[in-house]
Amino acid sequence: MPATPTTPPPALRPYLNARHELLWDEADAFAAEHIAPRAARMEAAPGRVERKVADLMAARRWFAVSVPSSFGGLDAGHVAKTILVHRIARVSAAAAAILQATLIPVGALLHFATYEQKGRWLPRVADGSLLLSIAVTEPRAGGHIGGIETIAEHVGNEWVITGSKIHIGNSHLAGAHLVVARTAKAGVSTSQALTAFMVESKRRGLSVADHRPGLGLHGFSAGRLDLDHVRVPEENVVGEIGQGLGVAQSSSILYGRPNLAAVSLGIHEAVVATSTAYLKTRSRYRGALSDLPVLRDRIGDMEARLRAGRILAYQSVHLLDQGLPCDTDLINAKYLGHQWAMQSTQDAMELHGAHALNGDYILQRLWRDIQFTYPPAGTGEVQRIRLADAAFDEAHIQWSERLAAEAAWARPDPTAA
């Protein structure tokens, strides 16, 4: 059911242009042909990292959807990126996670890398020969950037990096990792203490722990990197020395949060489609379960949440494409997108009764997968604190205004006929 292609809902038309609608159709067709047949296999073999789906998406240059055409990318913007992640996630959140995990460090390169660095890395992403990861989270600090313990020391014309990173998306697929490490001595504020480095996966001293499947997203790897005196040249520094906090934060806000909102949206759509299909085909009292008012009430709640989440996800990235300040909108889309999808998934489990407990039923996969859109790019508590800051009109860097405006894509008005 979730693999059936659909046209964009009318409520999204203000945010879409003709190119977006073509990409929507392309993503749906791709998901139906290539991902849906593999979804059951991915779920049945959680210890296996899915590489074929990554290759197929790379062949379409989707990992470079936001990369300028001068570097081989599609130059299509954030709405296009959301379309791809959303439409893939409604069929397989694991496949969507593979796509979105590389899009985050790509965003960091777009905003902070030199022209020469972009020319070195981005064409390889565009032609599919290189996937990336962003490595910030650590075993002791978790997602607390200020607690990063990985150290980078300047020795001659190289940097020597030592430390560990965990929960790194695409850890087993990436040919290079954007690693954020501490470059300043104790006492220096976090805003100036961290630096970002591109670290190729074949560098001596870098090891990737064996893949260990998680609760969900089977086929996607989010593993551990260990760096034991890994040497990288000075030209692998991304941004300025001491600018690593900005690299990490801006990537999380402008790419991580909207990407996760899109994954949540895809799962949410699959949950509602699965539930309505089930209720329409189960007979009760000379009719179907879908005829019962008490069940229709629950479905109505699910549909309301889905429609609201869809608008939040697309409106926020539309603002981002226009170069308008929208950090709080991106935060809200991630926060409520997960919360609403999680509530609908729980409702669906209850509506299905014992049928939901069958090990091979799709709802179990959807329930496990939605758990993975909560912690990354800030938990719900972090998002609420940032939303409270906005309510109190307390100043924070508007990364959407500072960076996205510089790369706003010139395109026709999407509302134009």
PDB file of N, CA and C in Angstrom, residues 288-350:
ATOM      1  N   ALA A 288     -17.757  -3.089   7.687  1.00  0.00           N
ATOM      2  CA  ALA A 288     -16.316  -3.150   7.895  1.00  0.00           C
ATOM      3  C   ALA A 288     -15.949  -2.366   9.150  1.00  0.00           C
ATOM      4  N   LEU A 289     -14.766  -2.645   9.660  1.00  0.00           N
ATOM      5  CA  LEU A 289     -14.294  -1.897  10.825  1.00  0.00           C
ATOM      6  C   LEU A 289     -14.275  -0.394  10.549  1.00  0.00           C
ATOM      7  N   SER A 290     -14.037  -0.044   9.301  1.00  0.00           N
ATOM      8  CA  SER A 290     -13.972   1.377   8.942  1.00  0.00           C
ATOM      9  C   SER A 290     -15.315   2.079   9.085  1.00  0.00           C
ATOM     10  N   ASP A 291     -16.401   1.332   9.256  1.00  0.00           N
ATOM     11  CA  ASP A 291     -17.722   1.933   9.433  1.00  0.00           C
ATOM     12  C   ASP A 291     -17.993   2.346  10.873  1.00  0.00           C
ATOM     13  N   LEU A 292     -17.198   1.860  11.805  1.00  0.00           N
ATOM     14  CA  LEU A 292     -17.468   2.103  13.223  1.00  0.00           C
ATOM     15  C   LEU A 292     -17.033   3.512  13.614  1.00  0.00           C
ATOM     16  N   PRO A 293     -17.939   4.330  14.158  1.00  0.00           N
ATOM     17  CA  PRO A 293     -17.594   5.715  14.517  1.00  0.00           C
ATOM     18  C   PRO A 293     -16.412   5.827  15.466  1.00  0.00           C
ATOM     19  N   VAL A 294     -16.298   4.907  16.421  1.00  0.00           N
ATOM     20  CA  VAL A 294     -15.215   5.015  17.390  1.00  0.00           C
ATOM     21  C   VAL A 294     -13.848   4.860  16.717  1.00  0.00           C
ATOM     22  N   LEU A 295     -13.788   4.035  15.664  1.00  0.00           N
ATOM     23  CA  LEU A 295     -12.537   3.862  14.929  1.00  0.00           C
ATOM     24  C   LEU A 295     -12.295   5.006  13.947  1.00  0.00           C
ATOM     25  N   ARG A 296     -13.364   5.497  13.344  1.00  0.00           N
ATOM     26  CA  ARG A 296     -13.229   6.640  12.438  1.00  0.00           C
ATOM     27  C   ARG A 296     -12.725   7.878  13.193  1.00  0.00           C
ATOM     28  N   ASP A 297     -13.125   7.998  14.441  1.00  0.00           N
ATOM     29  CA  ASP A 297     -12.650   9.101  15.265  1.00  0.00           C
ATOM     30  C   ASP A 297     -11.131   9.045  15.420  1.00  0.00           C
ATOM     31  N   ARG A 298     -10.599   7.856  15.660  1.00  0.00           N
ATOM     32  CA  ARG A 298      -9.145   7.700  15.815  1.00  0.00           C
ATOM     33  C   ARG A 298      -8.427   8.001  14.497  1.00  0.00           C
ATOM     34  N   ILE A 299      -9.002   7.493  13.391  1.00  0.00           N
ATOM     35  CA  ILE A 299      -8.395   7.753  12.084  1.00  0.00           C
ATOM     36  C   ILE A 299      -8.433   9.245  11.760  1.00  0.00           C
ATOM     37  N   GLY A 300      -9.510   9.908  12.136  1.00  0.00           N
ATOM     38  CA  GLY A 300      -9.608  11.342  11.903  1.00  0.00           C
ATOM     39  C   GLY A 300      -8.498  12.107  12.608  1.00  0.00           C
ATOM     40  N   ASP A 301      -8.169  11.703  13.830  1.00  0.00           N
ATOM     41  CA  ASP A 301      -7.059  12.316  14.557  1.00  0.00           C
ATOM     42  C   ASP A 301      -5.737  12.084  13.828  1.00  0.00           C
ATOM     43  N   MET A 302      -5.534  10.860  13.348  1.00  0.00           N
ATOM     44  CA  MET A 302      -4.305  10.542  12.629  1.00  0.00           C
ATOM     45  C   MET A 302      -4.184  11.387  11.361  1.00  0.00           C
ATOM     46  N   GLU A 303      -5.279  11.510  10.637  1.00  0.00           N
ATOM     47  CA  GLU A 303      -5.261  12.280   9.398  1.00  0.00           C
ATOM     48  C   GLU A 303      -4.984  13.760   9.668  1.00  0.00           C
ATOM     49  N   ALA A 304      -5.549  14.291  10.752  1.00  0.00           N
ATOM     50  CA  ALA A 304      -5.313  15.698  11.102  1.00  0.00           C
ATOM     51  C   ALA A 304      -3.834  15.942  11.394  1.00  0.00           C
ATOM     52  N   ARG A 305      -3.239  15.024  12.149  1.00  0.00           N
ATOM     53  CA  ARG A 305      -1.816  15.167  12.465  1.00  0.00           C
ATOM     54  C   ARG A 305      -0.966  15.062  11.206  1.00  0.00           C
ATOM     55  N   LEU A 306      -1.317  14.127  10.326  1.00  0.00           N
ATOM     56  CA  LEU A 306      -0.551  13.935   9.099  1.00  0.00           C
ATOM     57  C   LEU A 306      -0.584  15.188   8.234  1.00  0.00           C
ATOM     58  N   ARG A 307      -1.775  15.754   8.062  1.00  0.00           N
ATOM     59  CA  ARG A 307      -1.891  16.946   7.212  1.00  0.00           C
ATOM     60  C   ARG A 307      -1.122  18.130   7.799  1.00  0.00           C
ATOM     61  N   ALA A 308      -1.171  18.273   9.103  1.00  0.00           N
ATOM     62  CA  ALA A 308      -0.441  19.372   9.738  1.00  0.00           C
ATOM     63  C   ALA A 308       1.067  19.162   9.625  1.00  0.00           C
ATOM     64  N   GLY A 309       1.520  17.930   9.836  1.00  0.00           N
ATOM     65  CA  GLY A 309       2.940  17.630   9.717  1.00  0.00           C
ATOM     66  C   GLY A 309       3.460  17.846   8.312  1.00  0.00           C
ATOM     67  N   ARG A 310       2.650  17.541   7.332  1.00  0.00           N
ATOM     68  CA  ARG A 310       3.048  17.719   5.929  1.00  0.00           C
ATOM     69  C   ARG A 310       3.270  19.201   5.622  1.00  0.00           C
ATOM     70  N   ILE A 311       2.344  20.043   6.076  1.00  0.00           N
ATOM     71  CA  ILE A 311       2.486  21.475   5.835  1.00  0.00           C
ATOM     72  C   ILE A 311       3.724  22.029   6.535  1.00  0.00           C
ATOM     73  N   LEU A 312       3.938  21.635   7.796  1.00  0.00           N
ATOM     74  CA  LEU A 312       5.098  22.125   8.529  1.00  0.00           C
ATOM     75  C   LEU A 312       6.402  21.745   7.814  1.00  0.00           C
ATOM     76  N   ALA A 313       6.493  20.502   7.365  1.00  0.00           N
ATOM     77  CA  ALA A 313       7.722  20.028   6.728  1.00  0.00           C
ATOM     78  C   ALA A 313       8.032  20.818   5.464  1.00  0.00           C
ATOM     79  N   TYR A 314       7.028  21.047   4.635  1.00  0.00           N
ATOM     80  CA  TYR A 314       7.277  21.696   3.345  1.00  0.00           C
ATOM     81  C   TYR A 314       7.333  23.214   3.447  1.00  0.00           C
ATOM     82  N   GLN A 315       6.542  23.789   4.319  1.00  0.00           N
ATOM     83  CA  GLN A 315       6.597  25.238   4.460  1.00  0.00           C
ATOM     84  C   GLN A 315       7.966  25.695   4.963  1.00  0.00           C
ATOM     85  N   SER A 316       8.533  24.958   5.907  1.00  0.00           N
ATOM     86  CA  SER A 316       9.814  25.367   6.492  1.00  0.00           C
ATOM     87  C   SER A 316      10.935  25.322   5.458  1.00  0.00           C
ATOM     88  N   VAL A 317      10.985  24.286   4.626  1.00  0.00           N
ATOM     89  CA  VAL A 317      12.063  24.218   3.630  1.00  0.00           C
ATOM     90  C   VAL A 317      11.805  25.157   2.463  1.00  0.00           C
ATOM     91  N   HIS A 318      10.542  25.476   2.221  1.00  0.00           N
ATOM     92  CA  HIS A 318      10.240  26.506   1.211  1.00  0.00           C
ATOM     93  C   HIS A 318      10.827  27.843   1.656  1.00  0.00           C
ATOM     94  N   LEU A 319      10.660  28.186   2.920  1.00  0.00           N
ATOM     95  CA  LEU A 319      11.251  29.414   3.447  1.00  0.00           C
ATOM     96  C   LEU A 319      12.773  29.371   3.331  1.00  0.00           C
ATOM     97  N   LEU A 320      13.344  28.210   3.590  1.00  0.00           N
ATOM     98  CA  LEU A 320      14.795  28.048   3.510  1.00  0.00           C
ATOM     99  C   LEU A 320      15.288  28.273   2.089  1.00  0.00           C
ATOM    100  N   ASP A 321      14.578  27.754   1.123  1.00  0.00           N
ATOM    101  CA  ASP A 321      14.956  27.965  -0.273  1.00  0.00           C
ATOM    102  C   ASP A 321      14.882  29.437  -0.674  1.00  0.00           C
ATOM    103  N   GLN A 322      14.017  30.187  -0.008  1.00  0.00           N
ATOM    104  CA  GLN A 322      13.886  31.606  -0.323  1.00  0.00           C
ATOM    105  C   GLN A 322      14.904  32.463   0.415  1.00  0.00           C
ATOM    106  N   GLY A 323      15.739  31.827   1.259  1.00  0.00           N
ATOM    107  CA  GLY A 323      16.730  32.583   2.001  1.00  0.00           C
ATOM    108  C   GLY A 323      16.146  33.388   3.143  1.00  0.00           C
ATOM    109  N   LEU A 324      14.974  32.983   3.650  1.00  0.00           N
ATOM    110  CA  LEU A 324      14.313  33.712   4.728  1.00  0.00           C
ATOM    111  C   LEU A 324      14.666  33.086   6.078  1.00  0.00           C
ATOM    112  N   PRO A 325      14.688  33.855   7.162  1.00  0.00           N
ATOM    113  CA  PRO A 325      14.997  33.295   8.486  1.00  0.00           C
ATOM    114  C   PRO A 325      13.916  32.318   8.927  1.00  0.00           C
ATOM    115  N   CYS A 326      14.318  31.077   9.158  1.00  0.00           N
ATOM    116  CA  CYS A 326      13.319  30.043   9.460  1.00  0.00           C
ATOM    117  C   CYS A 326      13.864  28.960  10.382  1.00  0.00           C
ATOM    118  N   ASP A 327      14.914  29.252  11.150  1.00  0.00           N
ATOM    119  CA  ASP A 327      15.470  28.239  12.044  1.00  0.00           C
ATOM    120  C   ASP A 327      14.402  27.632  12.941  1.00  0.00           C
ATOM    121  N   THR A 328      13.558  28.484  13.535  1.00  0.00           N
ATOM    122  CA  THR A 328      12.535  27.995  14.463  1.00  0.00           C
ATOM    123  C   THR A 328      11.502  27.149  13.737  1.00  0.00           C
ATOM    124  N   ASP A 329      11.190  27.486  12.503  1.00  0.00           N
ATOM    125  CA  ASP A 329      10.243  26.683  11.723  1.00  0.00           C
ATOM    126  C   ASP A 329      10.811  25.294  11.443  1.00  0.00           C
ATOM    127  N   LEU A 330      12.115  25.220  11.164  1.00  0.00           N
ATOM    128  CA  LEU A 330      12.763  23.926  10.935  1.00  0.00           C
ATOM    129  C   LEU A 330      12.772  23.093  12.215  1.00  0.00           C
ATOM    130  N   ILE A 331      13.045  23.752  13.339  1.00  0.00           N
ATOM    131  CA  ILE A 331      13.006  23.068  14.636  1.00  0.00           C
ATOM    132  C   ILE A 331      11.607  22.518  14.896  1.00  0.00           C
ATOM    133  N   ASN A 332      10.598  23.349  14.667  1.00  0.00           N
ATOM    134  CA  ASN A 332       9.216  22.948  14.933  1.00  0.00           C
ATOM    135  C   ASN A 332       8.781  21.800  14.032  1.00  0.00           C
ATOM    136  N   ALA A 333       9.207  21.843  12.767  1.00  0.00           N
ATOM    137  CA  ALA A 333       8.846  20.770  11.840  1.00  0.00           C
ATOM    138  C   ALA A 333       9.429  19.438  12.286  1.00  0.00           C
ATOM    139  N   LYS A 334      10.669  19.458  12.780  1.00  0.00           N
ATOM    140  CA  LYS A 334      11.287  18.221  13.271  1.00  0.00           C
ATOM    141  C   LYS A 334      10.594  17.740  14.534  1.00  0.00           C
ATOM    142  N   TYR A 335      10.358  18.666  15.476  1.00  0.00           N
ATOM    143  CA  TYR A 335       9.777  18.313  16.768  1.00  0.00           C
ATOM    144  C   TYR A 335       8.359  17.759  16.620  1.00  0.00           C
ATOM    145  N   LEU A 336       7.472  18.532  16.003  1.00  0.00           N
ATOM    146  CA  LEU A 336       6.087  18.084  15.887  1.00  0.00           C
ATOM    147  C   LEU A 336       5.943  16.968  14.855  1.00  0.00           C
ATOM    148  N   GLY A 337       6.789  16.986  13.820  1.00  0.00           N
ATOM    149  CA  GLY A 337       6.717  15.903  12.842  1.00  0.00           C
ATOM    150  C   GLY A 337       6.942  14.553  13.480  1.00  0.00           C
ATOM    151  N   HIS A 338       7.959  14.463  14.340  1.00  0.00           N
ATOM    152  CA  HIS A 338       8.177  13.198  15.058  1.00  0.00           C
ATOM    153  C   HIS A 338       7.052  12.923  16.042  1.00  0.00           C
ATOM    154  N   GLN A 339       6.694  13.904  16.837  1.00  0.00           N
ATOM    155  CA  GLN A 339       5.698  13.673  17.886  1.00  0.00           C
ATOM    156  C   GLN A 339       4.373  13.210  17.305  1.00  0.00           C
ATOM    157  N   TRP A 340       3.933  13.865  16.242  1.00  0.00           N
ATOM    158  CA  TRP A 340       2.660  13.486  15.632  1.00  0.00           C
ATOM    159  C   TRP A 340       2.733  12.113  14.971  1.00  0.00           C
ATOM    160  N   ALA A 341       3.832  11.831  14.281  1.00  0.00           N
ATOM    161  CA  ALA A 341       3.976  10.514  13.651  1.00  0.00           C
ATOM    162  C   ALA A 341       4.038   9.418  14.706  1.00  0.00           C
ATOM    163  N   MET A 342       4.721   9.688  15.813  1.00  0.00           N
ATOM    164  CA  MET A 342       4.811   8.713  16.893  1.00  0.00           C
ATOM    165  C   MET A 342       3.434   8.420  17.471  1.00  0.00           C
ATOM    166  N   GLN A 343       2.623   9.462  17.686  1.00  0.00           N
ATOM    167  CA  GLN A 343       1.280   9.265  18.236  1.00  0.00           C
ATOM    168  C   GLN A 343       0.400   8.474  17.268  1.00  0.00           C
ATOM    169  N   SER A 344       0.493   8.790  15.991  1.00  0.00           N
ATOM    170  CA  SER A 344      -0.311   8.057  15.014  1.00  0.00           C
ATOM    171  C   SER A 344       0.125   6.600  14.909  1.00  0.00           C
ATOM    172  N   THR A 345       1.423   6.359  15.020  1.00  0.00           N
ATOM    173  CA  THR A 345       1.909   4.977  14.968  1.00  0.00           C
ATOM    174  C   THR A 345       1.402   4.178  16.158  1.00  0.00           C
ATOM    175  N   GLN A 346       1.400   4.794  17.342  1.00  0.00           N
ATOM    176  CA  GLN A 346       0.863   4.111  18.515  1.00  0.00           C
ATOM    177  C   GLN A 346      -0.637   3.862  18.360  1.00  0.00           C
ATOM    178  N   ASP A 347      -1.374   4.836  17.836  1.00  0.00           N
ATOM    179  CA  ASP A 347      -2.800   4.644  17.579  1.00  0.00           C
ATOM    180  C   ASP A 347      -3.026   3.493  16.608  1.00  0.00           C
ATOM    181  N   ALA A 348      -2.201   3.437  15.580  1.00  0.00           N
ATOM    182  CA  ALA A 348      -2.346   2.367  14.588  1.00  0.00           C
ATOM    183  C   ALA A 348      -2.114   1.001  15.212  1.00  0.00           C
ATOM    184  N   MET A 349      -1.118   0.892  16.064  1.00  0.00           N
ATOM    185  CA  MET A 349      -0.865  -0.376  16.746  1.00  0.00           C
ATOM    186  C   MET A 349      -2.094  -0.808  17.542  1.00  0.00           C
ATOM    187  N   GLU A 350      -2.723   0.128  18.203  1.00  0.00           N
ATOM    188  CA  GLU A 350      -3.907  -0.197  19.008  1.00  0.00           C
ATOM    189  C   GLU A 350      -5.101  -0.533  18.126  1.00  0.00           C
TER     190      GLU A 350
END
